[in-house]
Short mmCIF file of C-alpha atoms in Angstrom, two decimals:
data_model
loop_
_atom_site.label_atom_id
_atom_site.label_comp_id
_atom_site.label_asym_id
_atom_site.label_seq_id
_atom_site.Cartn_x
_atom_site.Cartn_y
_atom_site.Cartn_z
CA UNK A 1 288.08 153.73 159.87
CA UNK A 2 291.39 155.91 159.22
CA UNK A 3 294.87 155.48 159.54
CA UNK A 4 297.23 157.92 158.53
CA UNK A 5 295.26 158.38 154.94
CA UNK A 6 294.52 154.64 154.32
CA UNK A 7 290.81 153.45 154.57
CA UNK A 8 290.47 149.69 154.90
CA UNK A 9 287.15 148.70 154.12
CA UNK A 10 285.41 145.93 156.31
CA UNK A 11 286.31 142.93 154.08
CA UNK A 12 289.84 144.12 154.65
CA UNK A 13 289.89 144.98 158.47
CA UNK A 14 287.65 141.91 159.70
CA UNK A 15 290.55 139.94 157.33
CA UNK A 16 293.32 141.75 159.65
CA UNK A 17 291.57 140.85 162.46
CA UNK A 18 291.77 137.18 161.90
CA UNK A 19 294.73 137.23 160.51
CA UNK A 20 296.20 138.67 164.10
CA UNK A 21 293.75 136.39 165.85
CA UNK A 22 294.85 133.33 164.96
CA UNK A 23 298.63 134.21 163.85
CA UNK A 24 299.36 132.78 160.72
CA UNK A 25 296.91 132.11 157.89
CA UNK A 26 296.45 131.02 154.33
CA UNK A 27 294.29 132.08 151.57
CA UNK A 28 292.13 128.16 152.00
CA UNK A 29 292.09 129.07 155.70
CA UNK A 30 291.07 132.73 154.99
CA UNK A 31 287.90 130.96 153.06
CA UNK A 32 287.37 128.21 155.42
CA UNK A 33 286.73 131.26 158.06
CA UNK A 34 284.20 132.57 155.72
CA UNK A 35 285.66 135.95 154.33
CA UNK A 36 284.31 135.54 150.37
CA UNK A 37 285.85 133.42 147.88
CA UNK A 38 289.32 132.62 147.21
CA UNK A 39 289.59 135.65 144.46
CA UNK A 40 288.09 138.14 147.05
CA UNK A 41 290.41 137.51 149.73
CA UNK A 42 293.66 137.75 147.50
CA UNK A 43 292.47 140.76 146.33
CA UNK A 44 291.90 142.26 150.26
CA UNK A 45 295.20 140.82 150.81
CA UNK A 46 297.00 142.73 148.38
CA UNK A 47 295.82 145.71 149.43
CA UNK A 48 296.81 144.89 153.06
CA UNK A 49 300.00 143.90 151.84
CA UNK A 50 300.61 147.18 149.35
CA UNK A 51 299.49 149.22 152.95
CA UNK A 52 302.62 146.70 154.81
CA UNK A 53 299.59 145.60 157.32
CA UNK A 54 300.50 142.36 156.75
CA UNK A 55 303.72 139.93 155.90
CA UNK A 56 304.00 137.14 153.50
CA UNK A 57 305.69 134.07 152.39
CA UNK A 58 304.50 134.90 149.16
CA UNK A 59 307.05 136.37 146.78
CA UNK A 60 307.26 140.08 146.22
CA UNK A 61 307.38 140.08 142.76
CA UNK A 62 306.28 138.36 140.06
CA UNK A 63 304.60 135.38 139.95
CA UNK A 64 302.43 137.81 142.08
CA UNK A 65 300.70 136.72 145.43
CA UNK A 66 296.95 137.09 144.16
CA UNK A 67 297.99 134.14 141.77
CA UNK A 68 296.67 130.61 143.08
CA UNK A 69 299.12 128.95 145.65
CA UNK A 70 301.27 126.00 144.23
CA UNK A 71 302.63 123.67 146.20
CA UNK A 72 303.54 125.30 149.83
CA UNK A 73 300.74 127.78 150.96
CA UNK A 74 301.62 131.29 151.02
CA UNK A 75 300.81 132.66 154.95
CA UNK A 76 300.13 135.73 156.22
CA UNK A 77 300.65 137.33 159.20
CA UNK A 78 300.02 140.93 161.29
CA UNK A 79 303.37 143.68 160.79
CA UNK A 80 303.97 145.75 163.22
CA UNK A 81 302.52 148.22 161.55
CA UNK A 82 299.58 146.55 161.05
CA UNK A 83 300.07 146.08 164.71
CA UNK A 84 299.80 149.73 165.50
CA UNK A 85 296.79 149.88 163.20
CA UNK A 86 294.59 147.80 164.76
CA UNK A 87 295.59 149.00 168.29
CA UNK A 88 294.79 152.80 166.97
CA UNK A 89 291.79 151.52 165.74
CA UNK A 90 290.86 150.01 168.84
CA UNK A 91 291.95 152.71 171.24
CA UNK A 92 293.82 149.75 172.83
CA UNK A 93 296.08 147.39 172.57
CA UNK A 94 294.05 144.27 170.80
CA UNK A 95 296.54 142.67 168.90
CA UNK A 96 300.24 141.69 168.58
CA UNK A 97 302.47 142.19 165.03
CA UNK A 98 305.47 140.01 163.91
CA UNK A 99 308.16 140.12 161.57
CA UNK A 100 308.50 136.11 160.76
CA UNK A 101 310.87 133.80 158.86
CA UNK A 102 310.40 130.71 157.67
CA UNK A 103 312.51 127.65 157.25
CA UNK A 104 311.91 124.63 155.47
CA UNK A 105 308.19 123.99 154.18
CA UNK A 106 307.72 121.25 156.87
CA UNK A 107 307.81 124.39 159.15
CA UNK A 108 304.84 126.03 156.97
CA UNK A 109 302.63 123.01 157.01
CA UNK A 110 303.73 122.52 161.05
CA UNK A 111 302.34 125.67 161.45
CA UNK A 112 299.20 125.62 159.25
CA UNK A 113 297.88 122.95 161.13
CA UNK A 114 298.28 123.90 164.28
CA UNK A 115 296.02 127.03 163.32
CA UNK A 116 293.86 124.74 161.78
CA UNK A 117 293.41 123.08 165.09
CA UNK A 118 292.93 126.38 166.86
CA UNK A 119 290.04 127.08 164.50
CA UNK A 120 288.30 123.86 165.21
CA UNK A 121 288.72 124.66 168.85
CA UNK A 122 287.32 128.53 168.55
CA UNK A 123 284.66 127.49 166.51
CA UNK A 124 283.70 125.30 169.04
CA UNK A 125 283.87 126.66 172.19
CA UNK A 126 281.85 129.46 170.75
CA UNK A 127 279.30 127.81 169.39
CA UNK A 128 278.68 125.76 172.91
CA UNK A 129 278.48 129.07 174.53
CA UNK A 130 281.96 128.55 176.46
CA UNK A 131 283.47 131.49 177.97
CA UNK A 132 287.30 133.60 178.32
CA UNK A 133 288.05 131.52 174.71
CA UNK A 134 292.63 131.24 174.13
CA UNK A 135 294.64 129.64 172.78
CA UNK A 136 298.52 130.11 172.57
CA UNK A 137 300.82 128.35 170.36
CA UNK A 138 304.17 128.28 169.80
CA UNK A 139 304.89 130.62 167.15
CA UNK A 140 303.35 133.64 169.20
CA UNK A 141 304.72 136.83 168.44
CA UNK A 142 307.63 137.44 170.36
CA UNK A 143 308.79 133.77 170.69
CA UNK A 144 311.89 133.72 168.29
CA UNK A 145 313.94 130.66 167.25
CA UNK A 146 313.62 128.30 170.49
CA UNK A 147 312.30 130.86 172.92
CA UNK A 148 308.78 129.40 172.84
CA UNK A 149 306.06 130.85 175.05
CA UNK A 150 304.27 127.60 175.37
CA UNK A 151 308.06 126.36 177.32
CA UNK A 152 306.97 125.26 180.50
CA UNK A 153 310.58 125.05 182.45
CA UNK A 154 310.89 122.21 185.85
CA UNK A 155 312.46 120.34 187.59
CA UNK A 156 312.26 116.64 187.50
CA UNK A 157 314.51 113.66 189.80
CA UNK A 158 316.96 111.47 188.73
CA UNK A 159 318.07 108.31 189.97
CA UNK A 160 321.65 108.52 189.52
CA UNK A 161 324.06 105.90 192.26
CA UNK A 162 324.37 108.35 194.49
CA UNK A 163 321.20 108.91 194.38
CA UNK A 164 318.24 111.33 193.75
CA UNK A 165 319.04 114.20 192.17
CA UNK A 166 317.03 117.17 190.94
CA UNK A 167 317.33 117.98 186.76
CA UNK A 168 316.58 121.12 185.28
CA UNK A 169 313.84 119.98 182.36
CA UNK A 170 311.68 121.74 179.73
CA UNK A 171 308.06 120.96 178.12
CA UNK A 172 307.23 122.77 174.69
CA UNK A 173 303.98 121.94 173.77
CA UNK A 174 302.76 123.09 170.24
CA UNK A 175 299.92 125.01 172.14
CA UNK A 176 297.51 125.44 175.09
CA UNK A 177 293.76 126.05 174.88
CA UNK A 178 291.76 127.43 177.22
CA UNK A 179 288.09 127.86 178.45
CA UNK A 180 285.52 128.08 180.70
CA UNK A 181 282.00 126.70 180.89
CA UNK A 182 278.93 128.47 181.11
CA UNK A 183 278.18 127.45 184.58
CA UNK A 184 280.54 129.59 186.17
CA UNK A 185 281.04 127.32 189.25
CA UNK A 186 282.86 124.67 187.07
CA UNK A 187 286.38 125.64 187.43
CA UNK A 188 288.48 126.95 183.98
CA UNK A 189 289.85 124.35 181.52
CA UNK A 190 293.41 123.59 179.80
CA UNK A 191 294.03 121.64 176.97
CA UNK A 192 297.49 120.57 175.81
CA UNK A 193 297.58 120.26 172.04
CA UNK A 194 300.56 118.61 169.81
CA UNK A 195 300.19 118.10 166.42
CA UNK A 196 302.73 115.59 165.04
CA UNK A 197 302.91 115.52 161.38
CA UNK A 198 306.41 113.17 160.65
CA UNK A 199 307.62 115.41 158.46
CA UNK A 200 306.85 115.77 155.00
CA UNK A 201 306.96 111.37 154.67
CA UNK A 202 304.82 110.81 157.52
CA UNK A 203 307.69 109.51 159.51
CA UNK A 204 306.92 108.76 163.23
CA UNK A 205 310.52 108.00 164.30
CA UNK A 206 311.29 111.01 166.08
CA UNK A 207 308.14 110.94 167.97
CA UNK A 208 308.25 107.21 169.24
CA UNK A 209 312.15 106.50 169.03
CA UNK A 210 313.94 109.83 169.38
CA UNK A 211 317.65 109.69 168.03
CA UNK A 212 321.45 109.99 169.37
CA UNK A 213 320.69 112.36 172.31
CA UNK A 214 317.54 113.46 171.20
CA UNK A 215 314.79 111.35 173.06
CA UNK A 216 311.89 110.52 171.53
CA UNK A 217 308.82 113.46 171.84
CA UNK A 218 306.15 110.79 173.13
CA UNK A 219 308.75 110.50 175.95
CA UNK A 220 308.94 114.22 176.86
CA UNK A 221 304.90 114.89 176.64
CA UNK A 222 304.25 111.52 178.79
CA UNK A 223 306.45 112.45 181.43
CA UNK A 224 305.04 116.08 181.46
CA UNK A 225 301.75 114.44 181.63
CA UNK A 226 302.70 111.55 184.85
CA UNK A 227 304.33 115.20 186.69
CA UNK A 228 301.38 117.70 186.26
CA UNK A 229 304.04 120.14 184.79
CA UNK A 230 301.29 121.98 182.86
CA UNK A 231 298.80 122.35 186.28
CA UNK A 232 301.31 123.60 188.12
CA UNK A 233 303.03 125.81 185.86
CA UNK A 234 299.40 127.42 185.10
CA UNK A 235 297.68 126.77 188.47
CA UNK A 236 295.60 124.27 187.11
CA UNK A 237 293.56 122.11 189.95
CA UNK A 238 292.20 119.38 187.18
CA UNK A 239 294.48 117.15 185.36
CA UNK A 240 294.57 118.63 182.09
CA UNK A 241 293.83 116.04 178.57
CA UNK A 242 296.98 116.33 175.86
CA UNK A 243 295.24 116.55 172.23
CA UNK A 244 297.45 114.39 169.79
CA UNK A 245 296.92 115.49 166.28
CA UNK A 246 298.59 113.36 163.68
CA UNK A 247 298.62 114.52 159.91
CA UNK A 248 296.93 112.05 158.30
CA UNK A 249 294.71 108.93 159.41
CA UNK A 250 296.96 106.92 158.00
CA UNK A 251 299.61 108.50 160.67
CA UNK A 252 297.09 108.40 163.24
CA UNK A 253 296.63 104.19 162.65
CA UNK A 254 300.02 103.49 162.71
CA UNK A 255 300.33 105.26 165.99
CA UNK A 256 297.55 103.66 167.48
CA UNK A 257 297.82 99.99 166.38
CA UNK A 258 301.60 99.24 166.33
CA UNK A 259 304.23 101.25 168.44
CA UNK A 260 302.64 103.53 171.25
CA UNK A 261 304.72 102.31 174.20
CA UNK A 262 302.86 100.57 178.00
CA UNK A 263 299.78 101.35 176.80
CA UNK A 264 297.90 99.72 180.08
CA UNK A 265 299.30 102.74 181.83
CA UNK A 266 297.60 105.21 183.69
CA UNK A 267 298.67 107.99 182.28
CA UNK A 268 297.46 107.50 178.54
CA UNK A 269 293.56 107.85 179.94
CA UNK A 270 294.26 111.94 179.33
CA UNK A 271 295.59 111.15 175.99
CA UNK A 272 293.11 111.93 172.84
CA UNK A 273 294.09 111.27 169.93
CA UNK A 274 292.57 112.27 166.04
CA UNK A 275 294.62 112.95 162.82
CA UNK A 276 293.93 116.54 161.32
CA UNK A 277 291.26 115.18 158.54
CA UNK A 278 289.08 114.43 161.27
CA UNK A 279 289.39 117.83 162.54
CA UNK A 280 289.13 120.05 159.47
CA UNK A 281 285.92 117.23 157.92
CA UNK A 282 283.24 119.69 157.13
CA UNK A 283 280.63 119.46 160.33
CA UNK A 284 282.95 117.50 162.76
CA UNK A 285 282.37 117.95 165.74
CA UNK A 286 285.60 119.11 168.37
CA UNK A 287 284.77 117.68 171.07
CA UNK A 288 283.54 114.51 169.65
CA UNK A 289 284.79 110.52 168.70
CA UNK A 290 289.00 111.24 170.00
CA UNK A 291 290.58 107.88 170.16
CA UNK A 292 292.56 106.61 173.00
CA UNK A 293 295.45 104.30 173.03
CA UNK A 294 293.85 101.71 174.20
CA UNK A 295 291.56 101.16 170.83
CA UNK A 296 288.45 102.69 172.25
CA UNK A 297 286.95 105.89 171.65
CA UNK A 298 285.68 108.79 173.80
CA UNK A 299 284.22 112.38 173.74
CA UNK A 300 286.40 115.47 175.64
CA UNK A 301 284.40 116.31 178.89
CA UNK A 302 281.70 113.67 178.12
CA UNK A 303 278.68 114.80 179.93
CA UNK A 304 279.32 118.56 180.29
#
């Protein structure tokens, strides 16, 4: 493989090409995907990052980026030139490039987990022989500030005293997944995936309480749920299930056992819920042992 001179060697591309497959990643995630040790992949990584294939949260200068991560994780992510590298590779277009900026490191660890999630997913649905494999999250490339691609955009009604009246409302989920089974008379699948971590204290206010003209976010993904504003939005026949991720268990058990709102409605039956431990455990199974609100617990598309 050449680019203009450079010669990645296949440590270093089959790096890239995670790195633009899943959007954002971290050295530990790097490993977890099985591309060497720790000390292998920095060193791939600062070659990608001396060649400006890929961008960094890790600082430019000294303490350098091959040293081991304190506190926040550094992430990486496809330029734009490493963009235009992969796609010349390729003879076509195969993957998308960013410049990114990062906020607070709530938004880092936000963000690492939802990748995390999308790894559990894609290691699943290949290994159970599951065909035309996405998944799109919210920090796609191309989806600045609050221009999400997941935003689904509807219209809901309003009782007001003069009477119904149609709204203008918006669903941003942290991400979709997508699939189909290998019987290829069963109809393609949609998952809805949140991942709610309460901040850096583990603080579930926002999601079950909301504040001053912010409602809470249970509110928003229930009534997205009770309208089938993903199905429609995606042409979607089946209802579609809404993965909760919390970030710990501890998060996950106070959700569960003290403030989830009505839970004898209907609606929560397409709600599974786990905590991201659960997820990353070393052989967990995906689709395996979600919990539901009502105490009980229950495998995605048992029987399939």
């Amino acid at each position: 493989m050449t680019i203009r001179g450079y010669f990645p060697s296949q440590h270093e591309y089959e790096i890239l090409l995670d790195i633009a497959l899943y959007r954002l990643l971290s050295v530990e995630l790097l490993h977890k995907l099985g591309h060497g040790t720790p000390e292998t992949i920095r060193k791939a990584l600062r070659m990608l990052r001396r060649q400006c294939l890929v961008g960094s949260t890790a600082p430019s200068t000294k303490p350098a980026p091959e040293k081991a991560e304190v506190g926040t994780p550094h992430l990486f992510w496809l330029s734009p030139k490493g963009d235009r590298t992969l796609n010349e590779l390729h003879g076509h277009r195969v993957a998308i490039g960013a410049t990114r900026r990062f906020g607070k490191d709530n938004e880092i660890e936000h963000r690492l987990g939802i990748v995390a999630i999308h790894m559990a997913f894609r290691a699943w649905a290949k290994a159970t022989g599951k065909r035309d494999i996405s998944f799109v999250c919210d920090f796609e490339p191309g989806s600045p500030g609050r221009g999400k691609v997941t935003t689904i955009r509807y219209n809901k009604q309003e009782a007001t005293p003069g009477g119904l009246i149609k709204t203008a409302a918006s669903y941003l989920p942290d991400g979709y997944a997508r699939f189909a089974f290998p019987d290829p008379t069963l109809p393609p699948q949609l998952m809805v995936v949140e991942f709610e971590r309460g901040g850096g204290r583990g603080d579930l206010s926002m999601f079950f309480r909301g504040r001053k003209n912010r409602p809470p976010k249970l509110d928003g993904i229930r009534e997205a749920a009770e309208h089938d504003v993903v199905e429609q939005a995606k042409a979607l026949g089946s209802p579609a299930p809404y993965l909760i991720v919390f970030g710990t268990e501890e998060t996950r058990d106070r959700a569960l056992n003290g403030r989830w709102p009505d839970r004898g409605a209907e609606v929560w039956r397409r709600f599974f819920i786990k905590s991201l431990p659960e997820i990353e455990a070393e052989g967990a199974d995906f689709q395996n042992g979600w919990w539901r609100v009502d105490g009980s617990r229950r495998d995605l598309y048992a029987g399939r």
